[in-house]
PDB file of C-alpha atoms in Angstrom:
ATOM      1  CA  THR A  23       0.000   0.000   0.000  1.00 69.00           C
ATOM      2  CA  ASN A  24       1.287   3.452  -0.903  1.00 84.00           C
ATOM      3  CA  PHE A  25       1.152   5.807   2.027  1.00 88.00           C
ATOM      4  CA  GLU A  26       2.375   9.401   1.964  1.00 90.00           C
ATOM      5  CA  PHE A  27       3.845  11.024   5.058  1.00 89.00           C
ATOM      6  CA  PRO A  28       6.464  13.633   5.956  1.00 91.00           C
ATOM      7  CA  LEU A  29       9.836  12.993   7.573  1.00 89.00           C
ATOM      8  CA  PHE A  30      11.849  15.771   9.143  1.00 91.00           C
ATOM      9  CA  THR A  31      15.628  15.938   8.919  1.00 91.00           C
ATOM     10  CA  LYS A  32      17.980  16.782  11.761  1.00 90.00           C
ATOM     11  CA  ASP A  33      17.748  20.391  10.527  1.00 91.00           C
ATOM     12  CA  GLN A  34      13.924  20.229  10.627  1.00 92.00           C
ATOM     13  CA  GLU A  35      13.563  20.294   6.858  1.00 91.00           C
ATOM     14  CA  ARG A  36      10.502  18.465   5.605  1.00 92.00           C
ATOM     15  CA  VAL A  37      10.932  15.491   3.291  1.00 92.00           C
ATOM     16  CA  ASP A  38       7.810  13.943   1.764  1.00 91.00           C
ATOM     17  CA  ILE A  39       7.941  10.154   1.532  1.00 90.00           C
ATOM     18  CA  LEU A  40       5.812   7.706  -0.430  1.00 91.00           C
ATOM     19  CA  LEU A  41       5.972   4.509   1.640  1.00 91.00           C
ATOM     20  CA  ASN A  42       5.220   0.925   0.829  1.00 91.00           C
ATOM     21  CA  CYS A  43       5.091  -1.308   3.930  1.00 88.00           C
ATOM     22  CA  THR A  44       5.534  -5.076   3.785  1.00 89.00           C
ATOM     23  CA  SER A  45       5.325  -7.604   6.583  1.00 90.00           C
ATOM     24  CA  ARG A  46       8.606  -9.224   7.621  1.00 91.00           C
ATOM     25  CA  ARG A  47       8.434 -12.925   8.458  1.00 92.00           C
ATOM     26  CA  ASP A  48      10.794 -15.487   9.904  1.00 89.00           C
ATOM     27  CA  ALA A  49      11.560 -18.898   8.450  1.00 90.00           C
ATOM     28  CA  ALA A  50       8.377 -20.322   9.935  1.00 90.00           C
ATOM     29  CA  GLY A  51       6.219 -17.590   8.421  1.00 90.00           C
ATOM     30  CA  SER A  52       5.565 -15.746  11.646  1.00 93.00           C
ATOM     31  CA  ILE A  53       5.450 -11.966  11.397  1.00 92.00           C
ATOM     32  CA  VAL A  54       8.447 -10.509  13.138  1.00 91.00           C
ATOM     33  CA  GLY A  55       8.358  -6.919  11.856  1.00 93.00           C
ATOM     34  CA  VAL A  56       7.859  -4.605   8.937  1.00 90.00           C
ATOM     35  CA  VAL A  57      10.018  -3.506   6.028  1.00 90.00           C
ATOM     36  CA  GLY A  58       9.294  -0.067   4.630  1.00 89.00           C
ATOM     37  CA  VAL A  59      10.419   0.943   1.142  1.00 90.00           C
ATOM     38  CA  GLY A  60      10.185   4.659   0.622  1.00 90.00           C
ATOM     39  CA  GLN A  61      10.473   7.151  -2.227  1.00 91.00           C
ATOM     40  CA  ASP A  62      11.412  10.793  -1.807  1.00 91.00           C
ATOM     41  CA  ILE A  63       8.539  12.675  -3.442  1.00 89.00           C
ATOM     42  CA  THR A  64       9.375  16.103  -2.014  1.00 88.00           C
ATOM     43  CA  GLU A  65       9.940  17.760  -5.396  1.00 88.00           C
ATOM     44  CA  ARG A  66       6.846  16.128  -6.841  1.00 88.00           C
ATOM     45  CA  LYS A  67       4.758  17.387  -3.920  1.00 88.00           C
ATOM     46  CA  GLN A  68       6.213  20.869  -4.334  1.00 86.00           C
ATOM     47  CA  ALA A  69       5.344  20.795  -8.033  1.00 85.00           C
ATOM     48  CA  GLU A  70       1.806  19.613  -7.210  1.00 85.00           C
ATOM     49  CA  CYS A  71       1.410  22.416  -4.675  1.00 84.00           C
ATOM     50  CA  GLU A  72       2.598  24.957  -7.238  1.00 83.00           C
ATOM     51  CA  LEU A  73       0.181  23.602  -9.841  1.00 83.00           C
ATOM     52  CA  GLU A  74      -2.639  23.795  -7.310  1.00 82.00           C
ATOM     53  CA  ARG A  75      -1.689  27.377  -6.469  1.00 85.00           C
ATOM     54  CA  VAL A  76      -1.653  28.352 -10.151  1.00 81.00           C
ATOM     55  CA  ALA A  77      -4.993  26.599 -10.684  1.00 77.00           C
ATOM     56  CA  ASN A  78      -6.500  28.439  -7.724  1.00 78.00           C
ATOM     57  CA  ASP A  79      -5.149  31.751  -9.007  1.00 77.00           C
ATOM     58  CA  LEU A  80      -6.615  31.015 -12.429  1.00 78.00           C
ATOM     59  CA  ARG A  81      -9.946  30.062 -10.865  1.00 79.00           C
ATOM     60  CA  MET A  82      -9.981  33.326  -8.910  1.00 81.00           C
ATOM     61  CA  LEU A  83      -9.076  35.276 -12.035  1.00 78.00           C
ATOM     62  CA  ILE A  84     -11.900  33.674 -14.021  1.00 79.00           C
ATOM     63  CA  ASP A  85     -14.487  34.046 -11.278  1.00 79.00           C
ATOM     64  CA  THR A  86     -13.718  37.703 -10.560  1.00 77.00           C
ATOM     65  CA  ALA A  87     -12.986  38.856 -14.116  1.00 81.00           C
ATOM     66  CA  ASN A  88     -14.846  41.985 -15.234  1.00 81.00           C
ATOM     67  CA  ALA A  89     -16.150  40.120 -18.265  1.00 87.00           C
ATOM     68  CA  PRO A  90     -18.552  37.205 -18.714  1.00 91.00           C
ATOM     69  CA  ILE A  91     -16.651  33.933 -19.115  1.00 92.00           C
ATOM     70  CA  PHE A  92     -18.317  30.621 -19.850  1.00 92.00           C
ATOM     71  CA  GLY A  93     -17.187  27.192 -20.927  1.00 93.00           C
ATOM     72  CA  ILE A  94     -18.750  24.183 -22.591  1.00 94.00           C
ATOM     73  CA  ASP A  95     -17.628  20.594 -23.010  1.00 95.00           C
ATOM     74  CA  LYS A  96     -17.515  18.672 -26.293  1.00 94.00           C
ATOM     75  CA  ASP A  97     -21.270  18.075 -26.084  1.00 95.00           C
ATOM     76  CA  GLY A  98     -22.060  21.763 -25.717  1.00 94.00           C
ATOM     77  CA  LEU A  99     -22.936  21.467 -22.017  1.00 96.00           C
ATOM     78  CA  VAL A 100     -21.991  24.343 -19.723  1.00 95.00           C
ATOM     79  CA  ASN A 101     -19.055  23.588 -17.407  1.00 94.00           C
ATOM     80  CA  GLU A 102     -17.789  27.113 -16.731  1.00 92.00           C
ATOM     81  CA  TRP A 103     -19.789  30.164 -15.644  1.00 94.00           C
ATOM     82  CA  ASN A 104     -18.104  33.028 -13.854  1.00 93.00           C
ATOM     83  CA  ASN A 105     -19.534  35.709 -11.589  1.00 93.00           C
ATOM     84  CA  MET A 106     -19.981  38.272 -14.359  1.00 91.00           C
ATOM     85  CA  ALA A 107     -21.848  35.749 -16.517  1.00 92.00           C
ATOM     86  CA  ARG A 108     -24.098  35.178 -13.518  1.00 92.00           C
ATOM     87  CA  ASP A 109     -24.611  38.895 -12.917  1.00 91.00           C
ATOM     88  CA  ILE A 110     -25.418  39.655 -16.555  1.00 88.00           C
ATOM     89  CA  THR A 111     -27.752  36.739 -17.224  1.00 89.00           C
ATOM     90  CA  GLU A 112     -29.220  36.389 -13.702  1.00 91.00           C
ATOM     91  CA  TYR A 113     -28.601  32.629 -13.940  1.00 93.00           C
ATOM     92  CA  SER A 114     -26.422  31.175 -11.191  1.00 93.00           C
ATOM     93  CA  LYS A 115     -23.689  28.647 -11.899  1.00 92.00           C
ATOM     94  CA  GLU A 116     -25.814  25.893 -10.352  1.00 93.00           C
ATOM     95  CA  GLU A 117     -28.699  26.717 -12.702  1.00 93.00           C
ATOM     96  CA  VAL A 118     -26.669  26.452 -15.899  1.00 94.00           C
ATOM     97  CA  PHE A 119     -24.129  23.704 -15.228  1.00 94.00           C
ATOM     98  CA  GLY A 120     -24.766  20.626 -17.348  1.00 95.00           C
ATOM     99  CA  ARG A 121     -27.318  22.376 -19.575  1.00 95.00           C
ATOM    100  CA  ASN A 122     -26.922  22.940 -23.295  1.00 95.00           C
ATOM    101  CA  LEU A 123     -25.766  26.510 -23.864  1.00 92.00           C
ATOM    102  CA  VAL A 124     -27.080  26.940 -27.405  1.00 92.00           C
ATOM    103  CA  ASP A 125     -30.389  25.098 -27.051  1.00 91.00           C
ATOM    104  CA  GLU A 126     -31.393  26.615 -23.723  1.00 89.00           C
ATOM    105  CA  PHE A 127     -29.857  30.093 -23.561  1.00 87.00           C
ATOM    106  CA  ILE A 128     -29.666  31.328 -27.168  1.00 88.00           C
ATOM    107  CA  THR A 129     -32.773  32.406 -29.081  1.00 84.00           C
ATOM    108  CA  ALA A 130     -33.797  30.406 -32.125  1.00 86.00           C
ATOM    109  CA  LYS A 131     -32.727  33.189 -34.519  1.00 88.00           C
ATOM    110  CA  TYR A 132     -29.085  32.979 -33.418  1.00 88.00           C
ATOM    111  CA  ARG A 133     -28.697  29.296 -32.526  1.00 91.00           C
ATOM    112  CA  LYS A 134     -27.209  28.229 -35.850  1.00 92.00           C
ATOM    113  CA  SER A 135     -24.636  31.032 -35.972  1.00 91.00           C
ATOM    114  CA  VAL A 136     -23.584  30.602 -32.322  1.00 91.00           C
ATOM    115  CA  LYS A 137     -23.366  26.818 -32.732  1.00 91.00           C
ATOM    116  CA  ARG A 138     -21.232  27.312 -35.833  1.00 91.00           C
ATOM    117  CA  VAL A 139     -18.761  29.456 -33.855  1.00 91.00           C
ATOM    118  CA  LEU A 140     -18.592  26.971 -30.971  1.00 92.00           C
ATOM    119  CA  ASP A 141     -18.246  24.002 -33.321  1.00 93.00           C
ATOM    120  CA  SER A 142     -15.350  25.772 -35.053  1.00 93.00           C
ATOM    121  CA  ALA A 143     -13.640  26.230 -31.689  1.00 93.00           C
ATOM    122  CA  LEU A 144     -14.169  22.525 -30.981  1.00 93.00           C
ATOM    123  CA  ARG A 145     -12.213  21.876 -34.168  1.00 93.00           C
ATOM    124  CA  GLY A 146      -9.380  24.122 -32.981  1.00 91.00           C
ATOM    125  CA  GLN A 147     -10.379  27.313 -34.823  1.00 90.00           C
ATOM    126  CA  VAL A 148     -10.438  30.429 -32.648  1.00 87.00           C
ATOM    127  CA  THR A 149     -13.194  32.982 -33.320  1.00 86.00           C
ATOM    128  CA  ALA A 150     -12.772  36.614 -32.283  1.00 86.00           C
ATOM    129  CA  ASN A 151     -15.310  39.443 -32.025  1.00 86.00           C
ATOM    130  CA  PHE A 152     -18.500  37.539 -32.731  1.00 89.00           C
ATOM    131  CA  GLU A 153     -21.670  39.378 -31.692  1.00 88.00           C
ATOM    132  CA  PHE A 154     -24.721  37.572 -30.403  1.00 84.00           C
ATOM    133  CA  PRO A 155     -27.516  38.141 -27.867  1.00 85.00           C
ATOM    134  CA  LEU A 156     -27.990  36.355 -24.566  1.00 82.00           C
ATOM    135  CA  PHE A 157     -31.295  36.573 -22.755  1.00 83.00           C
ATOM    136  CA  THR A 158     -31.513  36.870 -18.998  1.00 86.00           C
ATOM    137  CA  LYS A 159     -33.774  34.874 -16.770  1.00 88.00           C
ATOM    138  CA  ASN A 160     -36.274  37.750 -17.137  1.00 87.00           C
ATOM    139  CA  GLN A 161     -35.926  37.658 -20.940  1.00 86.00           C
ATOM    140  CA  THR A 162     -33.976  40.915 -21.088  1.00 87.00           C
ATOM    141  CA  ARG A 163     -31.670  41.016 -24.098  1.00 86.00           C
ATOM    142  CA  VAL A 164     -27.931  41.382 -23.445  1.00 87.00           C
ATOM    143  CA  ASP A 165     -25.648  41.894 -26.463  1.00 88.00           C
ATOM    144  CA  VAL A 166     -22.305  40.101 -26.136  1.00 88.00           C
ATOM    145  CA  LEU A 167     -19.075  40.400 -28.117  1.00 90.00           C
ATOM    146  CA  LEU A 168     -17.479  36.948 -27.911  1.00 87.00           C
ATOM    147  CA  ASN A 169     -14.026  35.438 -28.310  1.00 90.00           C
ATOM    148  CA  ALA A 170     -14.277  31.632 -28.445  1.00 92.00           C
ATOM    149  CA  THR A 171     -11.112  29.642 -27.691  1.00 91.00           C
ATOM    150  CA  THR A 172     -10.437  25.913 -27.843  1.00 93.00           C
ATOM    151  CA  ARG A 173      -9.951  24.218 -24.458  1.00 91.00           C
ATOM    152  CA  ARG A 174      -7.444  21.355 -24.314  1.00 91.00           C
ATOM    153  CA  ASP A 175      -6.380  18.808 -21.712  1.00 88.00           C
ATOM    154  CA  ALA A 176      -2.835  18.166 -20.478  1.00 82.00           C
ATOM    155  CA  VAL A 177      -1.890  16.150 -23.564  1.00 88.00           C
ATOM    156  CA  GLY A 178      -3.431  18.557 -26.075  1.00 89.00           C
ATOM    157  CA  ASN A 179      -6.757  16.848 -26.739  1.00 93.00           C
ATOM    158  CA  ILE A 180      -9.696  19.192 -27.361  1.00 94.00           C
ATOM    159  CA  VAL A 181     -12.125  18.925 -24.457  1.00 94.00           C
ATOM    160  CA  GLY A 182     -14.302  21.998 -24.924  1.00 94.00           C
ATOM    161  CA  VAL A 183     -14.517  25.720 -25.512  1.00 94.00           C
ATOM    162  CA  VAL A 184     -13.942  28.769 -23.331  1.00 92.00           C
ATOM    163  CA  GLY A 185     -15.787  31.918 -24.295  1.00 90.00           C
ATOM    164  CA  VAL A 186     -14.725  35.344 -23.047  1.00 90.00           C
ATOM    165  CA  GLY A 187     -17.363  37.958 -23.666  1.00 87.00           C
ATOM    166  CA  GLN A 188     -17.899  41.682 -23.397  1.00 86.00           C
ATOM    167  CA  ASP A 189     -21.261  43.212 -22.574  1.00 87.00           C
ATOM    168  CA  ILE A 190     -21.850  45.654 -25.440  1.00 86.00           C
ATOM    169  CA  THR A 191     -25.545  46.246 -24.748  1.00 81.00           C
ATOM    170  CA  GLU A 192     -25.119  49.957 -24.017  1.00 80.00           C
ATOM    171  CA  ARG A 193     -22.877  50.410 -27.042  1.00 82.00           C
ATOM    172  CA  LYS A 194     -25.429  48.715 -29.284  1.00 81.00           C
ATOM    173  CA  LYS A 195     -28.176  50.927 -27.878  1.00 81.00           C
ATOM    174  CA  ALA A 196     -26.052  54.006 -28.559  1.00 83.00           C
ATOM    175  CA  GLU A 197     -25.360  52.812 -32.126  1.00 79.00           C
ATOM    176  CA  ALA A 198     -29.068  52.208 -32.699  1.00 78.00           C
ATOM    177  CA  GLU A 199     -29.877  55.682 -31.357  1.00 84.00           C
ATOM    178  CA  MET A 200     -27.262  57.280 -33.622  1.00 88.00           C
ATOM    179  CA  GLU A 201     -28.664  55.356 -36.578  1.00 85.00           C
ATOM    180  CA  ARG A 202     -32.173  56.557 -35.718  1.00 87.00           C
ATOM    181  CA  MET A 203     -30.995  60.160 -35.466  1.00 88.00           C
ATOM    182  CA  ALA A 204     -29.161  59.877 -38.782  1.00 85.00           C
ATOM    183  CA  GLU A 205     -32.300  58.517 -40.423  1.00 85.00           C
ATOM    184  CA  ASP A 206     -34.376  61.330 -38.903  1.00 85.00           C
ATOM    185  CA  LEU A 207     -31.888  63.847 -40.292  1.00 86.00           C
ATOM    186  CA  ARG A 208     -32.031  62.172 -43.689  1.00 86.00           C
ATOM    187  CA  VAL A 209     -35.834  62.409 -43.724  1.00 86.00           C
ATOM    188  CA  LEU A 210     -35.670  66.038 -42.579  1.00 86.00           C
ATOM    189  CA  ILE A 211     -33.241  66.949 -45.355  1.00 87.00           C
ATOM    190  CA  ASN A 212     -35.189  65.122 -48.054  1.00 85.00           C
ATOM    191  CA  THR A 213     -38.576  66.584 -47.092  1.00 88.00           C
ATOM    192  CA  ALA A 214     -37.432  70.107 -46.213  1.00 90.00           C
ATOM    193  CA  ASN A 215     -39.411  72.927 -47.900  1.00 90.00           C
ATOM    194  CA  ALA A 216     -36.145  74.406 -49.198  1.00 92.00           C
ATOM    195  CA  PRO A 217     -33.487  73.227 -51.627  1.00 92.00           C
ATOM    196  CA  ILE A 218     -30.626  71.527 -49.782  1.00 91.00           C
ATOM    197  CA  PHE A 219     -27.480  70.328 -51.497  1.00 90.00           C
ATOM    198  CA  GLY A 220     -24.056  69.198 -50.370  1.00 91.00           C
ATOM    199  CA  PHE A 221     -20.667  68.525 -51.888  1.00 90.00           C
ATOM    200  CA  ASP A 222     -17.427  66.898 -50.775  1.00 92.00           C
ATOM    201  CA  SER A 223     -13.914  68.372 -50.505  1.00 91.00           C
ATOM    202  CA  ASN A 224     -13.488  67.949 -54.264  1.00 92.00           C
ATOM    203  CA  GLY A 225     -16.635  69.898 -55.047  1.00 91.00           C
ATOM    204  CA  LEU A 226     -18.590  66.793 -56.087  1.00 92.00           C
ATOM    205  CA  VAL A 227     -22.272  66.682 -55.209  1.00 91.00           C
ATOM    206  CA  ASN A 228     -23.141  64.212 -52.429  1.00 92.00           C
ATOM    207  CA  GLU A 229     -26.456  65.637 -51.212  1.00 91.00           C
ATOM    208  CA  TRP A 230     -29.499  66.722 -53.249  1.00 92.00           C
ATOM    209  CA  ASN A 231     -32.909  66.843 -51.624  1.00 91.00           C
ATOM    210  CA  ILE A 232     -36.365  66.616 -53.144  1.00 92.00           C
ATOM    211  CA  LYS A 233     -36.896  70.403 -53.258  1.00 92.00           C
ATOM    212  CA  ALA A 234     -33.548  70.872 -55.025  1.00 91.00           C
ATOM    213  CA  ALA A 235     -34.663  68.323 -57.603  1.00 92.00           C
ATOM    214  CA  GLU A 236     -38.013  70.074 -58.066  1.00 92.00           C
ATOM    215  CA  ILE A 237     -36.471  73.505 -58.526  1.00 91.00           C
ATOM    216  CA  THR A 238     -33.618  72.483 -60.853  1.00 91.00           C
ATOM    217  CA  LYS A 239     -35.444  69.606 -62.553  1.00 92.00           C
ATOM    218  CA  TYR A 240     -32.295  67.524 -62.040  1.00 92.00           C
ATOM    219  CA  ALA A 241     -32.960  64.240 -60.221  1.00 94.00           C
ATOM    220  CA  LYS A 242     -30.583  63.233 -57.444  1.00 92.00           C
ATOM    221  CA  ALA A 243     -29.262  60.390 -59.610  1.00 93.00           C
ATOM    222  CA  GLU A 244     -28.319  62.899 -62.303  1.00 92.00           C
ATOM    223  CA  VAL A 245     -26.212  65.139 -60.082  1.00 91.00           C
ATOM    224  CA  LEU A 246     -24.580  62.916 -57.481  1.00 93.00           C
ATOM    225  CA  GLY A 247     -20.829  62.688 -58.096  1.00 94.00           C
ATOM    226  CA  ARG A 248     -20.744  65.629 -60.513  1.00 92.00           C
ATOM    227  CA  ASN A 249     -18.915  68.913 -59.916  1.00 91.00           C
ATOM    228  CA  LEU A 250     -21.425  71.445 -58.609  1.00 89.00           C
ATOM    229  CA  VAL A 251     -19.663  74.585 -59.842  1.00 89.00           C
ATOM    230  CA  GLU A 252     -18.379  73.267 -63.169  1.00 89.00           C
ATOM    231  CA  ASP A 253     -21.570  71.468 -64.236  1.00 87.00           C
ATOM    232  CA  PHE A 254     -24.430  73.524 -62.734  1.00 85.00           C
ATOM    233  CA  ILE A 255     -23.233  77.133 -62.332  1.00 85.00           C
ATOM    234  CA  THR A 256     -23.052  79.494 -65.311  1.00 86.00           C
ATOM    235  CA  SER A 257     -19.669  80.887 -66.325  1.00 85.00           C
ATOM    236  CA  GLU A 258     -20.632  84.349 -65.067  1.00 87.00           C
ATOM    237  CA  TYR A 259     -20.957  83.128 -61.477  1.00 82.00           C
ATOM    238  CA  LYS A 260     -18.536  80.195 -61.289  1.00 82.00           C
ATOM    239  CA  THR A 261     -15.699  82.188 -59.755  1.00 85.00           C
ATOM    240  CA  ALA A 262     -17.897  83.866 -57.172  1.00 85.00           C
ATOM    241  CA  VAL A 263     -19.664  80.618 -56.194  1.00 79.00           C
ATOM    242  CA  LYS A 264     -16.385  78.707 -56.051  1.00 79.00           C
TER     243      LYS A 264
END
């Protein structure tokens, strides 16, 4: 039987021993003592302790990271779910472990695309900056920017995927608001009761609203990309307008 225990030297330094004890018998077979065969495993134990420390540090880093981190195994079942993932989705680690990430936490519209990214990672292909929505327990949408990385065991075999995300919900809302404002401005320009035109740094027309088209009888398609001064201003006024 292998039994681990510490010995201490004369100088009180610890030495870890792996011991195998065997009964010692006399010629008649009677037990008269014990023979112990030991192995100095001090360096191995130190290496194991260091690995455990690194693993604990990594666990702490993952759990307290200011970004949602999740993991799945080769079957797509959740096996990693850090504190930020919990806070964002309102699902605790206990609620998600062992459940299928794509089937149970991704809406039908995005399941195929998310599964494609995760399947690629399971084949060893890293995916960066992939956007998809997660939905909280209360069905609130959270937009996530995802990096999906292959997870491997000690000998290099693929065992799953780790996803590191960024909550970009507020950014997406801001982008949508800017897009709405731009569209409102576009409508305002096009329907204004005054001719509105624009040109770029080379003097080429890049804006021509409905009223400008009505007044000049030139459709937007006819003027866009043409030089405003050279093509639409008479020689008498070209210098002054330019």
